[in-house]
CSV table of C-alpha atoms in Angstrom, one decimal:
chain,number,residue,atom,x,y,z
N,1,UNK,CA,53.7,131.0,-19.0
N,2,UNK,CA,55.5,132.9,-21.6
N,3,UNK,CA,54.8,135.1,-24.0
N,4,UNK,CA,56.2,135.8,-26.8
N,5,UNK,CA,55.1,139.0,-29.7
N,6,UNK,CA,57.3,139.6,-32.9
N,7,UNK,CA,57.2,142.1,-35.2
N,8,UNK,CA,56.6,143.0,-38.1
N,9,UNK,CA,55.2,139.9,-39.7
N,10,UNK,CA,56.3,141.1,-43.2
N,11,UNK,CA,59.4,142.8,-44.0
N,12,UNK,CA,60.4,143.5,-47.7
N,13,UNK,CA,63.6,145.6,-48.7
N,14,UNK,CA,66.5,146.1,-51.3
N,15,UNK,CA,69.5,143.9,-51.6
N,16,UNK,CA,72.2,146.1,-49.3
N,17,UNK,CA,69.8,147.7,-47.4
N,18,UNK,CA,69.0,146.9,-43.1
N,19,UNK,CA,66.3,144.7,-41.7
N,20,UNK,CA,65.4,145.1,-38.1
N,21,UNK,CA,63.3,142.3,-36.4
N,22,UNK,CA,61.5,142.6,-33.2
N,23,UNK,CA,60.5,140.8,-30.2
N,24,UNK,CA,59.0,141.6,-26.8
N,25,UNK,CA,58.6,138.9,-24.1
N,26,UNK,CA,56.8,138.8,-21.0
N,27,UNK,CA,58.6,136.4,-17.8
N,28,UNK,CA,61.8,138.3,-16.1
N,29,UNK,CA,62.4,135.4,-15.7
N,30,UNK,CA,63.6,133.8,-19.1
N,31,UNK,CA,67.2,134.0,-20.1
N,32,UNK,CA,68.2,132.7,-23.2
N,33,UNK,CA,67.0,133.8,-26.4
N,34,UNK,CA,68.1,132.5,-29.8
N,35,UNK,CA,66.9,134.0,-33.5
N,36,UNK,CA,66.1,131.2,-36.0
N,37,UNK,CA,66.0,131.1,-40.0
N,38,UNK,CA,63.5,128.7,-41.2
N,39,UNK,CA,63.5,127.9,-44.9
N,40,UNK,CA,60.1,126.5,-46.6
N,41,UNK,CA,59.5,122.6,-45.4
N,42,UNK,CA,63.2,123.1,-43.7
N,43,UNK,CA,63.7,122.6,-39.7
N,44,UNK,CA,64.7,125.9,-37.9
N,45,UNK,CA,68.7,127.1,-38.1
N,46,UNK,CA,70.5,128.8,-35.4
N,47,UNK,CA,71.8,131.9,-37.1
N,48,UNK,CA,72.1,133.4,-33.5
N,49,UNK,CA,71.3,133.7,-29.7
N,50,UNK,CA,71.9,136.1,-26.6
N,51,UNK,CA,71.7,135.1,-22.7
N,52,UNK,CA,70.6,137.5,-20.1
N,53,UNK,CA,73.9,138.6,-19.2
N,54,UNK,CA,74.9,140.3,-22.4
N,55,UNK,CA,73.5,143.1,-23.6
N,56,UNK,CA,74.8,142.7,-27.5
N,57,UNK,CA,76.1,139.9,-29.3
N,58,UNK,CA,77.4,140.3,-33.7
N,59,UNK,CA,78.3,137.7,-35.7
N,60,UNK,CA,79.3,139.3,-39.2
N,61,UNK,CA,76.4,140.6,-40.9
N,62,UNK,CA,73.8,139.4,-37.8
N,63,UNK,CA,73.7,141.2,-34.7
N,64,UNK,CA,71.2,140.8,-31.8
N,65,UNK,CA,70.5,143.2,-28.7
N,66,UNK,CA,69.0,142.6,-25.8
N,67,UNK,CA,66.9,145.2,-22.9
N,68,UNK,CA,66.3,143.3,-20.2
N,69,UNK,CA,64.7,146.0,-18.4
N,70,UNK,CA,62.1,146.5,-21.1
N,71,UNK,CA,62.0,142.9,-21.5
N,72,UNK,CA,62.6,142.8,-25.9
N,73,UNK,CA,65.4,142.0,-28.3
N,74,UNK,CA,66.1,142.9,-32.0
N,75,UNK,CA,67.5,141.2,-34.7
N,76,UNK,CA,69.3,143.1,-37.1
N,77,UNK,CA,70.9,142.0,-40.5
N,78,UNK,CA,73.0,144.6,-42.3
N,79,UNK,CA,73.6,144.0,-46.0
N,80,UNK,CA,71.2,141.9,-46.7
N,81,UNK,CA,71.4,139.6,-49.9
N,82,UNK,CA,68.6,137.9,-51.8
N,83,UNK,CA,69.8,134.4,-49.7
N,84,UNK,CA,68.7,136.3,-46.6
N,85,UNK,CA,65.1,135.8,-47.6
N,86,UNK,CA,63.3,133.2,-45.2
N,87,UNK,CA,61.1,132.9,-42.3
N,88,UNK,CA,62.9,134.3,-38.8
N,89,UNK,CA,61.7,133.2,-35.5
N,90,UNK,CA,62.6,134.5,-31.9
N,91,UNK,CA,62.4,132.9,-28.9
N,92,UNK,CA,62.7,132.9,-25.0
N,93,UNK,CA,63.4,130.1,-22.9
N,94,UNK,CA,65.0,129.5,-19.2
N,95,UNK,CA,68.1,128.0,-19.7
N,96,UNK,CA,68.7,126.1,-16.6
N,97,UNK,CA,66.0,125.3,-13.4
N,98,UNK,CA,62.7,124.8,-13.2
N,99,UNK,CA,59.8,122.5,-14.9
N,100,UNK,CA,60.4,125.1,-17.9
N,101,UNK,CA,63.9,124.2,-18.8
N,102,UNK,CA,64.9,124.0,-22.3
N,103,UNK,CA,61.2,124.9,-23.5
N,104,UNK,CA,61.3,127.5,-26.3
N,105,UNK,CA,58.6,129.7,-26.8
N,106,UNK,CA,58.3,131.5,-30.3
N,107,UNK,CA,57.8,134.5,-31.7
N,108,UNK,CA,54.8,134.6,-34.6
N,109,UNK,CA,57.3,134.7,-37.3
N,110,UNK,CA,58.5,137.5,-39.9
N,111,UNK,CA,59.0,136.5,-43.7
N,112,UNK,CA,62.0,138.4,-45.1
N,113,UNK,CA,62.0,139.0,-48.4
N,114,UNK,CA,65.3,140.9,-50.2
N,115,UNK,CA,64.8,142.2,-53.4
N,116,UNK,CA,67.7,141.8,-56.0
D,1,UNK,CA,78.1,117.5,-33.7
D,2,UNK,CA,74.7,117.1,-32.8
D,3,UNK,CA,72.4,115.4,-34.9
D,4,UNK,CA,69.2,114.5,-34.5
D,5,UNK,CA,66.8,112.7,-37.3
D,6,UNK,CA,63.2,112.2,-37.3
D,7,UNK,CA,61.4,108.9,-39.3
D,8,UNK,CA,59.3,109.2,-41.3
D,9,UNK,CA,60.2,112.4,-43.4
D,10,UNK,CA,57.0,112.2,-45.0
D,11,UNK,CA,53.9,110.2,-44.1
D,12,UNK,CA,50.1,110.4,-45.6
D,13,UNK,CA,47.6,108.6,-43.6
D,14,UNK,CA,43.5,107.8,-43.4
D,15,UNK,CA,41.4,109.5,-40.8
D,16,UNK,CA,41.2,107.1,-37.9
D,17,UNK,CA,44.5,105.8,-38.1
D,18,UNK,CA,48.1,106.2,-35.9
D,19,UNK,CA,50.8,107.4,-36.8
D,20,UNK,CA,54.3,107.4,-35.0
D,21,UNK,CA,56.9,109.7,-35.7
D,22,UNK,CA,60.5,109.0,-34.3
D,23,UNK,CA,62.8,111.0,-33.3
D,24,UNK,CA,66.3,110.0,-32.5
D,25,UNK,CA,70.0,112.2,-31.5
D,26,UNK,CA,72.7,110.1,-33.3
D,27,UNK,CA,75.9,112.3,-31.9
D,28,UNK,CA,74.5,112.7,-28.2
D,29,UNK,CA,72.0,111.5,-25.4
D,30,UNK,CA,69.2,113.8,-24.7
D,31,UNK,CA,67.6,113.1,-21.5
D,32,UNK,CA,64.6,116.1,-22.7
D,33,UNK,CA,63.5,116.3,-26.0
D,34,UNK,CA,60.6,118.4,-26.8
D,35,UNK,CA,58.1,118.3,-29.6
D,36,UNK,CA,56.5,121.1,-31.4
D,37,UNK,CA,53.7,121.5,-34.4
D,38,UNK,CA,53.6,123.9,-37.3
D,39,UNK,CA,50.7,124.5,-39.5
D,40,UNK,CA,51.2,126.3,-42.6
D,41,UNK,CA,52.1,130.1,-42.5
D,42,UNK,CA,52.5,129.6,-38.4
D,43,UNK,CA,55.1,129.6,-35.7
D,44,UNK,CA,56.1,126.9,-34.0
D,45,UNK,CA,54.1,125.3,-31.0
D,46,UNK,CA,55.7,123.1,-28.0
D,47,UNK,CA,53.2,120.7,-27.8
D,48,UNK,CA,55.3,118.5,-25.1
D,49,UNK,CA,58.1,118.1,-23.4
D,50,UNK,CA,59.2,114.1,-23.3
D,51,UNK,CA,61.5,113.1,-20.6
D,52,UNK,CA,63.4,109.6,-20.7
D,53,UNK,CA,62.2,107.3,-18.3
D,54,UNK,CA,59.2,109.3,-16.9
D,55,UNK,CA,56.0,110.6,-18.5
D,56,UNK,CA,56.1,113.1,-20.5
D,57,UNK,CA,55.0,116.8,-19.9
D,58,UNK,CA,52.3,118.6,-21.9
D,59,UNK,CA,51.0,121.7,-22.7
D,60,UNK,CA,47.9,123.3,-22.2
D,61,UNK,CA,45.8,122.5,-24.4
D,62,UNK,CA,47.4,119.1,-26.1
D,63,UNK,CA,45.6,116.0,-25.4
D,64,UNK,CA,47.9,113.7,-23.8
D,65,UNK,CA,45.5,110.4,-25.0
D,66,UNK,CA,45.6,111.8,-28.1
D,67,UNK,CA,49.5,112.1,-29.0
D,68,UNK,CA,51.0,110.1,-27.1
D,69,UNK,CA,55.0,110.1,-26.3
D,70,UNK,CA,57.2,107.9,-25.1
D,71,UNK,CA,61.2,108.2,-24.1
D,72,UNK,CA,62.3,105.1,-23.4
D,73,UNK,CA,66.2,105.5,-24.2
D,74,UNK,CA,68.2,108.4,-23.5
D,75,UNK,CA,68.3,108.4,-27.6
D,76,UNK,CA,64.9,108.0,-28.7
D,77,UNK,CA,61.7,109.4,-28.4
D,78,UNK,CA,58.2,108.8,-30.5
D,79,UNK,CA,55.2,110.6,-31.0
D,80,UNK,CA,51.9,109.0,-31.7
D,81,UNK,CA,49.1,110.6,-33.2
D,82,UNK,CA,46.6,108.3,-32.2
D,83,UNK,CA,43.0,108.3,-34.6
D,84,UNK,CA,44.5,111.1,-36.7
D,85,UNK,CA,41.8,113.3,-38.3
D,86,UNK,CA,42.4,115.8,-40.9
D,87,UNK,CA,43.0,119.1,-38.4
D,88,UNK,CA,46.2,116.9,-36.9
D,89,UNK,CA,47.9,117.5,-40.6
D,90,UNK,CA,50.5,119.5,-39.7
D,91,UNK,CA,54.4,119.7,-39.7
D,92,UNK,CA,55.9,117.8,-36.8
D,93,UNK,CA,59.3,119.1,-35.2
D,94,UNK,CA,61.4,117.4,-32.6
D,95,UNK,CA,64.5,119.4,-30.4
D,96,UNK,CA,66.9,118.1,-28.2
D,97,UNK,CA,69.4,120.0,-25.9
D,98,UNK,CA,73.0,118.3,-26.0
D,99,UNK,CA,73.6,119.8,-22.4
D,100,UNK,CA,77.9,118.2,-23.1
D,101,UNK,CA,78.0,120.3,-26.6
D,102,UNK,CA,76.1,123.5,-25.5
D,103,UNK,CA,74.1,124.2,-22.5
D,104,UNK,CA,71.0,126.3,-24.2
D,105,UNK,CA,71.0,125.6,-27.8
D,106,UNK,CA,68.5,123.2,-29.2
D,107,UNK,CA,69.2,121.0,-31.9
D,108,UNK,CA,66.3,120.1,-34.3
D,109,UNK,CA,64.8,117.4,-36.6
D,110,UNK,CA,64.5,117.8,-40.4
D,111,UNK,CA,60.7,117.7,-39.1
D,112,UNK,CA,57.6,115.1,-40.4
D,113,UNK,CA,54.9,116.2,-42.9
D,114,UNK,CA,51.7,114.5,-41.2
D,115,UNK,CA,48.9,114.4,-44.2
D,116,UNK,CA,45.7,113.0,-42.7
D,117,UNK,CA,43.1,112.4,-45.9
C-alpha cells in the first residue's frame, strides 16, 4: 500500500518569513495529493491539492509542487502570519479505479508555528 | 456545498461498553465514505472504507468485529466501537467524496472525541 513520509515534524519561523513542507510517497501509482491545515480538536481543511498532471499549482500565499519522477511534493507558504500556525498534513490517494479509490493516506504531520 | 456532520461531537463512555458514532452528508449522497482515527499528537489513520449497501472494507490491522460499520443509505454511515476499552480513546474522523461537486476532494466531519474511562 502506500506510503507516505513528511518532513520536518516541527517548523518554527518569523511572521513574513517562508515555510517549506515536505513529502515523499511511494506508489507511481497515486495521483492526487491535497495539503491539509488542521487546527487543535478541529477536522482537517483543504487549503490545497495537486493531481498528477500538473507540475505546480498557487493559490495566493500557498503554492504546492509536484516531481513525479522522484515521487514528492512541497508545500510552501510565503508570508507567513501568526494565523498560519497549525498542524499541516499531506497526502496521496488514487483518484479514480481500483479498490484504493478515494483512500487518503497521510503524511506524519508538521506543526507550524509563526512567531509575531 | 458539501457538508457532512458526525453525532455525537463528544461522547465519554465505560470500558465494556459501545458506542456509535454517525456520520451523515447533508448537501450530497456519498456512496464511499471512509473513517479514520487520530490519537493525540498523530496523523490521521484510515481505519475503513464503508460502502453503501455492501460490507465495508478494512485496513490492516483494524478488527472488523470490533468496530463495526454499516452504510445503509447513500447518506449515512455508523461506526460502532463495540466493548470500548481505554486504548480505543481517540478522535474519530469521517470523509466523504461528493464525486457531482469534485471528483478527488474529500469532505470531512467536525470529528468525535471517544473518552473510554
Amino acid at each position: 500500500g502506500e506510503n507516505v513520509e513528511q518532513h520536518p515534524s516541527t517548523l518554527s519561523v518569523q511572521e513574513g518569513d517562508s515555510a517549506v513542507i515536505k513529502c515523499t510517497y511511494s506508489d507511481s501509482a497515486s495521483n492526487y495529493f491535497p495539503w491539509y491545515k488542521q487546527e487543535l480538536g478541529k477536522r482537517p481543511q483543504l487549503i490545497i491539492d495537486i493531481r498528477s498532471n500538473v507540475g505546480e499549482k498557487k493559490d495566493q500565499r500557498i503554492a504546492v509542487t509536484l516531481n513525479k519522477t522522484a515521487k514528492h511534493f512541497s508545500l510552501h507558504i510565503t508570508e507567513t502570519q501568526p494565523e498560519d500556525s497549525a498542524v499541516y498534513f499531506c497526502a496521496a490517494s488514487l483518484s479514480a479505479g481500483g479498490t484504493s479509490y478515494g483512500k487518503l493516506t497521510f503524511g506524519q504531520g508538521t506543526i507550524l508555528t509563526v512567531h509575531p | 456545498g458539501a457538508v457532512v456532520s458526525q453525532h455525537p461531537s463528544r461522547v465519554i463512555c465505560k470500558s465494556g461498553t459501545s458506542v456509535k458514532i454517525e456520520c451523515r452528508s447533508l448537501d450530497f449522497q456519498a456512496t464511499t465514505m471512509f473513517w479514520y482515527r487520530q490519537f493525540p499528537k498523530q496523523s490521521l489513520m484510515l481505519m475503513a472504507t464503508s460502502n453503501e449497501g455492501s460490507k465495508a472494507t478494512y485496513e490492516q490491522g483494524v478488527e472488523k468485529d470490533k468496530f463495526l460499520i454499516n452504510h445503509a443509505s447513500l447518506t449515512l454511515s455508523t461506526l460502532t466501537v463495540t466493548s470500548a476499552h481505554p486504548e480505543d480513546s481517540s478522535f474519530y474522523i469521517c470523509s466523504a467524496p461528493n464525486r457531482g461537486q469534485s471528483y478527488n476532494e474529500q469532505f470531512f466531519g467536525p470529528g468525535t472525541r471517544l473518552t473510554v474511562l
